[in-house]
Amino acid sequence: PNDILLYLFETVAVKIFSYEEYASWKTEKDIFSDINLKHENILQFLTAEERKTDLGKQYWLITAFHSRGNLQEYLIKHIVSWEDLWKLGGSLARGIAHLHSDHTPCGRPKTPIVHRDLKSSNILVKNDLACCLCDFGLSLRLDPTLSVDDLANSGQVGTARYMAPEVLESRMNLDNVESFKQTDVYSMALVLWEMTSRCNGVGDYEPPFGSKVREHPCVESMKDNVLRDRGRPEIPCSWLNHQGIQKVCETIVECWDHDPEARLTAQCVAERFNDFDYQDGLSGRSSSEEKIPEESSGNSAK
């Protein structure tokens, strides 16, 4: 049946893991194997295989292919219109809400999953400008059988630039599995900020916290920014001139609150995007404009 499934796709994406990366491959395979995970804003999984090669054993994940690449690459190359921001942001929130949910849209019970490494390079852009989540190698299934010890042993994982304050500080409330979802919401806020920063097209793309930190900052330097200085990426006043973008910015601020319990849920963010009227104060550009790089920027972070 897998062969038949593959024939339905003209092009597929193959993610190859080395023998040493077996644990990450198995985590992704186990998460993708949950039939209830299937959703338009989560990368479509086709099959997983073990392969023997001249270089030793390899582990393959075969998924749908999206030619626009990841969101970070897309934002580096494009200025986005308000309508694009509405599509990108709403679809991202819907994907995360489905991941976190304990039921499918039609009501079947589902194990909630937390991504734990949400960032613009772990999100793909589909042809219709909807986002889909990928890279589940650090994800965690919030199985009711998990003990507090299991949760504590799941470790401080993710990418330092996108880590929530409580993850940086290793002070998560392990008595409440919702706290894992709240860290994803913080990371989602930074990604929404990245999208919004390209909506008015002023200046070049910068990742969250920009040049305040190194290209691949360590946990300690992010602690200084996020915990000691209570820093967050800047929201310039010029962004607030547009009614729709102003509402997105209000949502971002509520999602990166220092207090995890004060943050919105992904479901709430998805509903807000649903309520935004993208015709409301629509910006002059009707669709993405290609941003011609002055020089090739082949250094996009993974």
C-alpha positions as a Markdown table, in Angstrom:
| # | Residue | x | y | z |
|---|---|---|---|---|
| 1 | Pro | 0.0 | 0.0 | 0.0 |
| 2 | Asn | 2.9 | 2.4 | 0.6 |
| 3 | Asp | 4.0 | 2.0 | -3.0 |
| 4 | Ile | 0.5 | 3.0 | -4.2 |
| 5 | Leu | 0.5 | 6.0 | -1.8 |
| 6 | Leu | 3.9 | 7.1 | -3.2 |
| 7 | Tyr | 2.6 | 6.9 | -6.8 |
| 8 | Leu | -0.1 | 9.5 | -6.0 |
| 9 | Phe | 2.7 | 12.0 | -5.5 |
| 10 | Glu | 4.8 | 13.3 | -8.4 |
| 11 | Thr | 7.5 | 14.4 | -6.0 |
| 12 | Val | 8.1 | 13.4 | -2.4 |
| 13 | Ala | 10.5 | 14.6 | 0.3 |
| 14 | Val | 12.9 | 12.2 | 1.8 |
| 15 | Lys | 14.5 | 13.0 | 5.2 |
| 16 | Ile | 17.5 | 10.7 | 5.8 |
| 17 | Phe | 18.8 | 10.0 | 9.3 |
| 18 | Ser | 22.1 | 8.4 | 10.0 |
| 19 | Tyr | 22.6 | 5.3 | 12.2 |
| 20 | Glu | 23.4 | 7.7 | 15.1 |
| 21 | Glu | 20.2 | 9.6 | 14.6 |
| 22 | Tyr | 18.0 | 6.6 | 15.1 |
| 23 | Ala | 16.3 | 7.9 | 18.2 |
| 24 | Ser | 15.2 | 11.1 | 16.4 |
| 25 | Trp | 13.9 | 9.1 | 13.4 |
| 26 | Lys | 11.9 | 6.8 | 15.7 |
| 27 | Thr | 10.4 | 9.7 | 17.6 |
| 28 | Glu | 9.2 | 11.3 | 14.3 |
| 29 | Lys | 8.0 | 7.9 | 12.9 |
| 30 | Asp | 6.0 | 7.1 | 16.1 |
| 31 | Ile | 4.4 | 10.6 | 16.1 |
| 32 | Phe | 3.6 | 10.5 | 12.3 |
| 33 | Ser | 2.2 | 7.0 | 12.7 |
| 34 | Asp | -0.7 | 8.3 | 14.8 |
| 35 | Ile | -3.6 | 8.4 | 12.2 |
| 36 | Asn | -5.3 | 11.1 | 14.3 |
| 37 | Leu | -2.4 | 13.5 | 13.6 |
| 38 | Lys | -3.4 | 13.9 | 10.0 |
| 39 | His | -4.3 | 17.6 | 9.4 |
| 40 | Glu | -3.9 | 20.0 | 6.5 |
| 41 | Asn | -1.5 | 22.1 | 8.6 |
| 42 | Ile | 0.8 | 19.2 | 9.6 |
| 43 | Leu | 3.2 | 17.7 | 7.1 |
| 44 | Gln | 1.7 | 14.7 | 5.3 |
| 45 | Phe | 3.6 | 11.6 | 6.2 |
| 46 | Leu | 3.8 | 8.8 | 3.6 |
| 47 | Thr | 6.1 | 6.1 | 5.0 |
| 48 | Ala | 9.2 | 5.3 | 7.0 |
| 49 | Glu | 11.9 | 2.8 | 6.0 |
| 50 | Glu | 15.2 | 1.3 | 7.2 |
| 51 | Arg | 17.8 | 1.2 | 4.4 |
| 52 | Lys | 21.1 | -0.7 | 4.2 |
| 53 | Thr | 23.6 | 1.3 | 2.2 |
| 54 | Asp | 27.4 | 1.1 | 1.6 |
| 55 | Leu | 27.7 | 3.7 | 4.3 |
| 56 | Gly | 25.9 | 1.6 | 6.8 |
| 57 | Lys | 22.3 | 1.7 | 8.0 |
| 58 | Gln | 20.1 | 4.7 | 7.2 |
| 59 | Tyr | 16.6 | 5.6 | 8.3 |
| 60 | Trp | 14.3 | 7.4 | 5.9 |
| 61 | Leu | 11.1 | 9.4 | 6.4 |
| 62 | Ile | 9.1 | 10.0 | 3.2 |
| 63 | Thr | 6.6 | 12.9 | 3.2 |
| 64 | Ala | 4.8 | 15.2 | 0.9 |
| 65 | Phe | 7.1 | 17.8 | -0.8 |
| 66 | His | 6.5 | 21.5 | -0.6 |
| 67 | Ser | 8.5 | 23.5 | -3.2 |
| 68 | Arg | 8.3 | 26.8 | -1.4 |
| 69 | Gly | 10.6 | 25.4 | 1.3 |
| 70 | Asn | 10.5 | 26.4 | 5.0 |
| 71 | Leu | 9.0 | 29.6 | 6.4 |
| 72 | Gln | 12.4 | 31.2 | 7.3 |
| 73 | Glu | 13.6 | 30.8 | 3.6 |
| 74 | Tyr | 10.2 | 32.2 | 2.4 |
| 75 | Leu | 10.4 | 35.2 | 4.7 |
| 76 | Ile | 14.0 | 36.0 | 3.6 |
| 77 | Lys | 12.9 | 36.1 | 0.0 |
| 78 | His | 9.4 | 37.7 | 0.2 |
| 79 | Ile | 7.6 | 40.7 | 1.5 |
| 80 | Val | 4.1 | 39.5 | 2.6 |
| 81 | Ser | 0.8 | 41.3 | 2.3 |
| 82 | Trp | -1.8 | 41.5 | 5.1 |
| 83 | Glu | -3.8 | 38.8 | 3.4 |
| 84 | Asp | -0.6 | 36.6 | 3.3 |
| 85 | Leu | 0.0 | 37.2 | 7.0 |
| 86 | Trp | -3.6 | 36.3 | 7.7 |
| 87 | Lys | -3.2 | 33.0 | 5.9 |
| 88 | Leu | 0.3 | 32.1 | 7.2 |
| 89 | Gly | -0.5 | 33.1 | 10.9 |
| 90 | Gly | -3.9 | 31.5 | 11.0 |
| 91 | Ser | -2.8 | 28.2 | 9.4 |
| 92 | Leu | 0.2 | 28.0 | 11.8 |
| 93 | Ala | -2.1 | 28.5 | 14.8 |
| 94 | Arg | -4.5 | 25.8 | 13.5 |
| 95 | Gly | -1.7 | 23.3 | 13.0 |
| 96 | Ile | -0.4 | 23.8 | 16.6 |
| 97 | Ala | -4.0 | 23.8 | 18.0 |
| 98 | His | -4.5 | 20.4 | 16.3 |
| 99 | Leu | -1.2 | 19.1 | 17.6 |
| 100 | His | -2.1 | 20.1 | 21.2 |
| 101 | Ser | -5.7 | 19.0 | 21.0 |
| 102 | Asp | -7.0 | 15.8 | 22.7 |
| 103 | His | -9.5 | 15.2 | 19.9 |
| 104 | Thr | -9.7 | 15.3 | 16.1 |
| 105 | Pro | -11.9 | 17.9 | 14.3 |
| 106 | Cys | -14.6 | 15.1 | 14.1 |
| 107 | Gly | -14.4 | 14.4 | 17.8 |
| 108 | Arg | -12.2 | 11.2 | 17.9 |
| 109 | Pro | -10.0 | 11.0 | 21.0 |
| 110 | Lys | -6.4 | 11.9 | 20.2 |
| 111 | Thr | -3.2 | 12.0 | 22.3 |
| 112 | Pro | -2.0 | 15.7 | 22.6 |
| 113 | Ile | 1.5 | 16.3 | 21.3 |
| 114 | Val | 3.9 | 19.1 | 22.0 |
| 115 | His | 6.4 | 20.1 | 19.3 |
| 116 | Arg | 9.1 | 21.6 | 21.6 |
| 117 | Asp | 11.2 | 23.0 | 18.7 |
| 118 | Leu | 8.9 | 25.4 | 17.0 |
| 119 | Lys | 10.8 | 27.9 | 14.8 |
| 120 | Ser | 10.5 | 29.3 | 11.3 |
| 121 | Ser | 12.9 | 26.7 | 9.8 |
| 122 | Asn | 10.7 | 23.8 | 11.2 |
| 123 | Ile | 7.6 | 25.1 | 9.4 |
| 124 | Leu | 6.9 | 24.5 | 5.7 |
| 125 | Val | 5.0 | 26.8 | 3.3 |
| 126 | Lys | 2.5 | 25.2 | 1.0 |
| 127 | Asn | 1.6 | 26.5 | -2.4 |
| 128 | Asp | -1.6 | 28.2 | -1.1 |
| 129 | Leu | 0.6 | 30.0 | 1.6 |
| 130 | Ala | -0.7 | 27.8 | 4.4 |
| 131 | Cys | 1.9 | 26.6 | 6.9 |
| 132 | Cys | 2.5 | 23.0 | 7.9 |
| 133 | Leu | 4.5 | 21.8 | 10.8 |
| 134 | Cys | 7.4 | 19.4 | 10.4 |
| 135 | Asp | 10.5 | 18.2 | 12.3 |
| 136 | Phe | 9.0 | 16.2 | 15.2 |
| 137 | Gly | 12.3 | 14.7 | 16.4 |
| 138 | Leu | 12.1 | 16.5 | 19.8 |
| 139 | Ser | 8.3 | 16.2 | 20.2 |
| 140 | Leu | 6.5 | 14.6 | 23.1 |
| 141 | Arg | 3.3 | 12.7 | 23.2 |
| 142 | Leu | 1.4 | 13.8 | 26.3 |
| 143 | Asp | 0.2 | 10.3 | 27.1 |
| 144 | Pro | -1.8 | 10.2 | 30.4 |
| 145 | Thr | 0.4 | 7.4 | 31.6 |
| 146 | Leu | 3.5 | 9.7 | 31.7 |
| 147 | Ser | 4.7 | 10.3 | 35.3 |
| 148 | Val | 6.2 | 13.5 | 36.6 |
| 149 | Asp | 9.6 | 11.7 | 36.4 |
| 150 | Asp | 9.0 | 10.9 | 32.8 |
| 151 | Leu | 8.3 | 14.5 | 32.1 |
| 152 | Ala | 11.3 | 15.7 | 34.1 |
| 153 | Asn | 13.6 | 13.3 | 32.2 |
| 154 | Ser | 12.3 | 14.6 | 28.8 |
| 155 | Gly | 15.0 | 17.3 | 29.2 |
| 156 | Gln | 15.6 | 20.9 | 28.2 |
| 157 | Val | 15.2 | 20.7 | 24.5 |
| 158 | Gly | 14.6 | 23.1 | 21.6 |
| 159 | Thr | 16.5 | 26.0 | 20.0 |
| 160 | Ala | 17.8 | 28.6 | 22.5 |
| 161 | Arg | 16.6 | 31.6 | 20.4 |
| 162 | Tyr | 13.0 | 30.3 | 20.6 |
| 163 | Met | 12.9 | 28.9 | 24.1 |
| 164 | Ala | 10.3 | 30.1 | 26.6 |
| 165 | Pro | 11.6 | 31.7 | 29.8 |
| 166 | Glu | 10.6 | 28.8 | 31.9 |
| 167 | Val | 12.5 | 26.4 | 29.6 |
| 168 | Leu | 15.6 | 28.5 | 29.7 |
| 169 | Glu | 15.4 | 28.5 | 33.4 |
| 170 | Ser | 14.4 | 24.8 | 33.7 |
| 171 | Arg | 11.5 | 25.8 | 35.9 |
| 172 | Met | 8.5 | 24.2 | 34.2 |
| 173 | Asn | 5.5 | 23.1 | 36.2 |
| 174 | Leu | 5.6 | 19.3 | 35.6 |
| 175 | Asp | 2.4 | 18.7 | 37.6 |
| 176 | Asn | 0.5 | 20.3 | 34.7 |
| 177 | Val | 1.1 | 18.9 | 31.2 |
| 178 | Glu | -0.5 | 22.1 | 29.8 |
| 179 | Ser | 2.8 | 23.8 | 30.7 |
| 180 | Phe | 4.5 | 22.0 | 27.8 |
| 181 | Lys | 1.8 | 23.5 | 25.4 |
| 182 | Gln | 2.4 | 26.9 | 26.9 |
| 183 | Thr | 6.1 | 26.7 | 25.8 |
| 184 | Asp | 5.0 | 26.0 | 22.2 |
| 185 | Val | 2.8 | 29.0 | 22.3 |
| 186 | Tyr | 5.7 | 31.3 | 23.3 |
| 187 | Ser | 7.7 | 29.9 | 20.4 |
| 188 | Met | 4.7 | 30.4 | 18.1 |
| 189 | Ala | 4.6 | 34.1 | 19.2 |
| 190 | Leu | 8.2 | 34.6 | 18.0 |
| 191 | Val | 7.3 | 33.0 | 14.6 |
| 192 | Leu | 4.3 | 35.2 | 14.3 |
| 193 | Trp | 6.5 | 38.2 | 15.0 |
| 194 | Glu | 8.9 | 37.1 | 12.2 |
| 195 | Met | 5.9 | 36.9 | 9.8 |
| 196 | Thr | 4.7 | 40.3 | 10.9 |
| 197 | Ser | 8.1 | 41.9 | 10.5 |
| 198 | Arg | 8.0 | 41.1 | 6.8 |
| 199 | Cys | 4.4 | 42.4 | 6.3 |
| 200 | Asn | 5.4 | 46.1 | 5.9 |
| 201 | Gly | 8.6 | 45.1 | 4.0 |
| 202 | Val | 10.9 | 47.6 | 5.8 |
| 203 | Gly | 14.5 | 46.4 | 5.9 |
| 204 | Asp | 15.8 | 42.9 | 5.5 |
| 205 | Tyr | 14.6 | 39.7 | 7.3 |
| 206 | Glu | 15.9 | 39.3 | 10.8 |
| 207 | Pro | 15.2 | 36.4 | 13.2 |
| 208 | Pro | 13.6 | 37.1 | 16.6 |
| 209 | Phe | 16.1 | 39.2 | 18.8 |
| 210 | Gly | 18.0 | 39.9 | 15.6 |
| 211 | Ser | 21.5 | 41.1 | 16.1 |
| 212 | Lys | 21.1 | 41.4 | 19.9 |
| 213 | Val | 22.3 | 37.8 | 20.0 |
| 214 | Arg | 24.7 | 35.7 | 18.0 |
| 215 | Glu | 23.5 | 33.7 | 14.9 |
| 216 | His | 23.2 | 30.6 | 17.1 |
| 217 | Pro | 22.9 | 31.9 | 20.6 |
| 218 | Cys | 23.4 | 29.6 | 23.6 |
| 219 | Val | 21.0 | 29.2 | 26.5 |
| 220 | Glu | 23.1 | 31.4 | 28.7 |
| 221 | Ser | 22.9 | 34.5 | 26.4 |
| 222 | Met | 19.2 | 34.0 | 25.8 |
| 223 | Lys | 18.7 | 33.9 | 29.6 |
| 224 | Asp | 20.3 | 37.3 | 29.8 |
| 225 | Asn | 17.9 | 38.7 | 27.2 |
| 226 | Val | 14.7 | 36.9 | 28.1 |
| 227 | Leu | 14.9 | 36.4 | 31.8 |
| 228 | Arg | 17.3 | 39.1 | 33.2 |
| 229 | Asp | 16.2 | 41.9 | 30.9 |
| 230 | Arg | 12.7 | 40.6 | 30.2 |
| 231 | Gly | 13.4 | 41.3 | 26.6 |
| 232 | Arg | 11.2 | 40.4 | 23.6 |
| 233 | Pro | 11.6 | 41.3 | 19.9 |
| 234 | Glu | 10.7 | 44.9 | 19.2 |
| 235 | Ile | 7.2 | 45.9 | 17.9 |
| 236 | Pro | 7.8 | 49.3 | 16.2 |
| 237 | Cys | 5.0 | 51.8 | 16.4 |
| 238 | Ser | 4.7 | 51.8 | 12.6 |
| 239 | Trp | 3.3 | 48.3 | 12.7 |
| 240 | Leu | 0.3 | 49.5 | 14.7 |
| 241 | Asn | -0.9 | 51.9 | 12.0 |
| 242 | His | -2.7 | 48.9 | 10.3 |
| 243 | Gln | -5.8 | 47.7 | 12.2 |
| 244 | Gly | -5.3 | 44.1 | 11.3 |
| 245 | Ile | -1.6 | 44.0 | 12.2 |
| 246 | Gln | -2.3 | 45.8 | 15.4 |
| 247 | Lys | -4.6 | 42.9 | 16.4 |
| 248 | Val | -1.9 | 40.4 | 15.5 |
| 249 | Cys | 0.6 | 42.3 | 17.6 |
| 250 | Glu | -1.8 | 42.3 | 20.6 |
| 251 | Thr | -2.1 | 38.5 | 20.2 |
| 252 | Ile | 1.7 | 38.1 | 19.9 |
| 253 | Val | 2.3 | 40.0 | 23.2 |
| 254 | Glu | -0.3 | 37.8 | 25.0 |
| 255 | Cys | 1.4 | 34.7 | 23.7 |
| 256 | Trp | 4.9 | 35.6 | 24.8 |
| 257 | Asp | 3.9 | 36.7 | 28.3 |
| 258 | His | 6.5 | 35.9 | 31.0 |
| 259 | Asp | 3.8 | 34.0 | 33.0 |
| 260 | Pro | 3.1 | 30.8 | 31.1 |
| 261 | Glu | -0.5 | 30.6 | 32.5 |
| 262 | Ala | -1.3 | 34.1 | 31.2 |
| 263 | Arg | -0.6 | 33.0 | 27.6 |
| 264 | Leu | -3.3 | 32.3 | 25.1 |
| 265 | Thr | -3.9 | 28.8 | 23.9 |
| 266 | Ala | -3.1 | 27.9 | 20.2 |
| 267 | Gln | -6.8 | 27.3 | 19.8 |
| 268 | Cys | -7.6 | 30.8 | 21.0 |
| 269 | Val | -5.1 | 32.2 | 18.5 |
| 270 | Ala | -6.6 | 30.2 | 15.7 |
| 271 | Glu | -10.0 | 31.5 | 16.6 |
| 272 | Arg | -8.7 | 35.1 | 16.6 |
| 273 | Phe | -7.2 | 34.8 | 13.2 |
| 274 | Asn | -10.6 | 33.4 | 12.0 |
| 275 | Asp | -12.3 | 36.5 | 13.4 |
| 276 | Phe | -9.8 | 38.9 | 11.8 |
| 277 | Asp | -11.3 | 40.3 | 8.6 |
| 278 | Tyr | -8.4 | 40.2 | 6.1 |
| 279 | Gln | -10.2 | 42.9 | 4.0 |
| 280 | Asp | -10.0 | 45.2 | 7.0 |
| 281 | Gly | -7.5 | 47.9 | 6.0 |
| 282 | Leu | -6.0 | 45.6 | 3.4 |
| 283 | Ser | -2.5 | 46.8 | 2.5 |
| 284 | Gly | -1.8 | 48.0 | -1.0 |
| 285 | Arg | 0.0 | 44.8 | -2.1 |
| 286 | Ser | -2.4 | 42.0 | -3.0 |
| 287 | Ser | 0.1 | 39.2 | -2.8 |
| 288 | Ser | 3.7 | 38.3 | -1.9 |
| 289 | Glu | 6.4 | 40.2 | -3.7 |
| 290 | Glu | 9.6 | 38.5 | -4.5 |
| 291 | Lys | 12.4 | 40.2 | -2.6 |
| 292 | Ile | 15.5 | 40.1 | -4.8 |
| 293 | Pro | 18.5 | 39.5 | -2.5 |
| 294 | Glu | 21.4 | 41.9 | -3.1 |
| 295 | Glu | 23.7 | 38.9 | -2.7 |
| 296 | Ser | 22.9 | 35.3 | -2.3 |
| 297 | Ser | 22.0 | 34.6 | 1.3 |
| 298 | Gly | 22.8 | 30.9 | 1.6 |
| 299 | Asn | 23.3 | 31.1 | 5.3 |
| 300 | Ser | 19.8 | 30.5 | 6.6 |
| 301 | Ala | 19.9 | 28.9 | 10.0 |
| 302 | Lys | 18.6 | 25.4 | 10.5 |
